[in-house]
XYZ file of C-alpha atoms in Angstrom:
122
model
C -31.543 21.812 53.486
C -32.843 23.286 56.726
C -30.174 24.561 59.048
C -30.405 26.252 62.445
C -27.210 27.588 63.974
C -27.101 28.930 67.527
C -24.465 31.285 68.852
C -23.940 33.672 71.735
C -23.496 31.244 74.588
C -20.717 31.609 77.104
C -19.879 32.022 80.746
C -21.346 34.806 82.838
C -21.732 35.624 86.499
C -25.087 35.485 88.219
C -27.104 38.606 87.497
C -25.526 39.069 84.096
C -27.043 38.900 80.620
C -26.488 37.024 77.385
C -28.144 37.176 73.992
C -28.424 33.964 72.041
C -28.879 33.977 68.283
C -30.394 31.376 65.991
C -29.658 31.828 62.300
C -32.058 29.914 60.083
C -31.494 28.879 56.485
C -32.982 26.481 53.981
C -36.600 27.196 54.765
C -39.212 29.319 56.426
C -41.072 28.078 59.449
C -44.335 28.748 61.198
C -43.085 28.438 64.764
C -39.688 28.838 66.410
C -38.731 27.692 69.861
C -35.953 27.829 72.407
C -35.256 24.899 74.728
C -32.552 24.110 77.228
C -31.092 20.962 78.700
C -28.980 20.735 81.832
C -26.879 17.642 82.601
C -29.048 14.811 83.830
C -32.278 16.677 83.151
C -34.903 16.588 80.444
C -35.020 19.141 77.668
C -37.042 22.097 78.934
C -39.141 24.616 77.009
C -37.977 28.217 77.364
C -39.721 30.362 74.737
C -41.599 30.094 71.482
C -42.939 32.364 68.808
C -44.607 32.503 65.458
C -42.121 32.965 62.651
C -43.177 36.575 62.259
C -42.778 37.261 65.959
C -46.348 38.444 66.442
C -47.236 35.705 68.915
C -44.623 34.977 71.573
C -45.035 32.768 74.626
C -42.729 31.691 77.419
C -42.028 28.778 79.704
C -41.653 29.120 83.448
C -37.837 29.528 83.405
C -38.106 32.556 81.138
C -40.951 34.567 82.560
C -39.937 38.107 83.299
C -36.254 37.514 82.513
C -35.926 36.161 78.964
C -37.272 37.765 75.833
C -37.655 36.470 72.294
C -37.138 38.669 69.280
C -36.230 38.245 65.637
C -34.717 40.070 62.699
C -36.596 39.101 59.569
C -34.017 40.631 57.276
C -31.340 38.383 58.779
C -33.605 35.352 59.216
C -32.373 35.223 62.791
C -34.153 34.715 66.106
C -32.794 35.898 69.420
C -33.215 35.040 73.074
C -32.251 37.886 75.366
C -31.528 36.461 78.811
C -31.323 38.834 81.770
C -30.720 38.400 85.503
C -29.190 35.005 84.872
C -29.013 32.485 87.694
C -26.739 29.458 88.200
C -29.750 27.225 87.572
C -29.953 28.650 84.053
C -26.768 26.751 83.236
C -27.573 24.422 80.321
C -27.139 23.814 76.632
C -29.621 26.028 74.819
C -31.186 24.878 71.554
C -33.303 26.607 68.979
C -35.927 24.618 67.160
C -38.449 25.115 64.399
C -41.509 23.531 62.898
C -43.583 24.061 59.781
C -46.756 24.117 61.863
C -48.200 27.112 63.664
C -49.173 26.771 67.311
C -48.087 27.285 70.891
C -45.902 24.220 71.067
C -44.052 23.477 74.281
C -42.889 19.889 73.894
C -39.595 19.176 72.183
C -41.230 16.401 70.156
C -43.462 18.969 68.437
C -40.492 20.593 66.713
C -38.977 19.136 63.574
C -35.697 20.999 63.144
C -32.964 21.594 65.704
C -29.715 23.468 66.019
C -26.591 21.999 67.545
C -26.936 23.910 70.815
C -24.875 26.535 72.596
C -23.558 26.231 76.148
C -24.562 28.786 78.774
C -22.770 28.660 82.106
C -23.762 30.935 84.982
C -21.483 31.101 88.007
C -22.492 32.274 91.446
């Protein structure tokens, strides 16, 4: 059974940093992704990567501030978020698919975690 579990969310002041984790079990995947969803808004692509981490790509919210990494030994992906802004406040989700590609739409991912809340105060 595929399972993705996010952790690392919390409350932080603007300018601060957080590192989100996504622990995967029950399978191996070709592509991982991070998305976020703020209240009243659509789910938004943040970052994606091949399972091995050799091909990483970012959405507009992440460029220059967020960085994807992974620990193969722990089967865990990370999203390092720096210089956080109040508009980064959202529930952050990790996602995975068995297909390899530069997917940016939430519908292209087959497996989802439960989400972790990130709140950035000004």
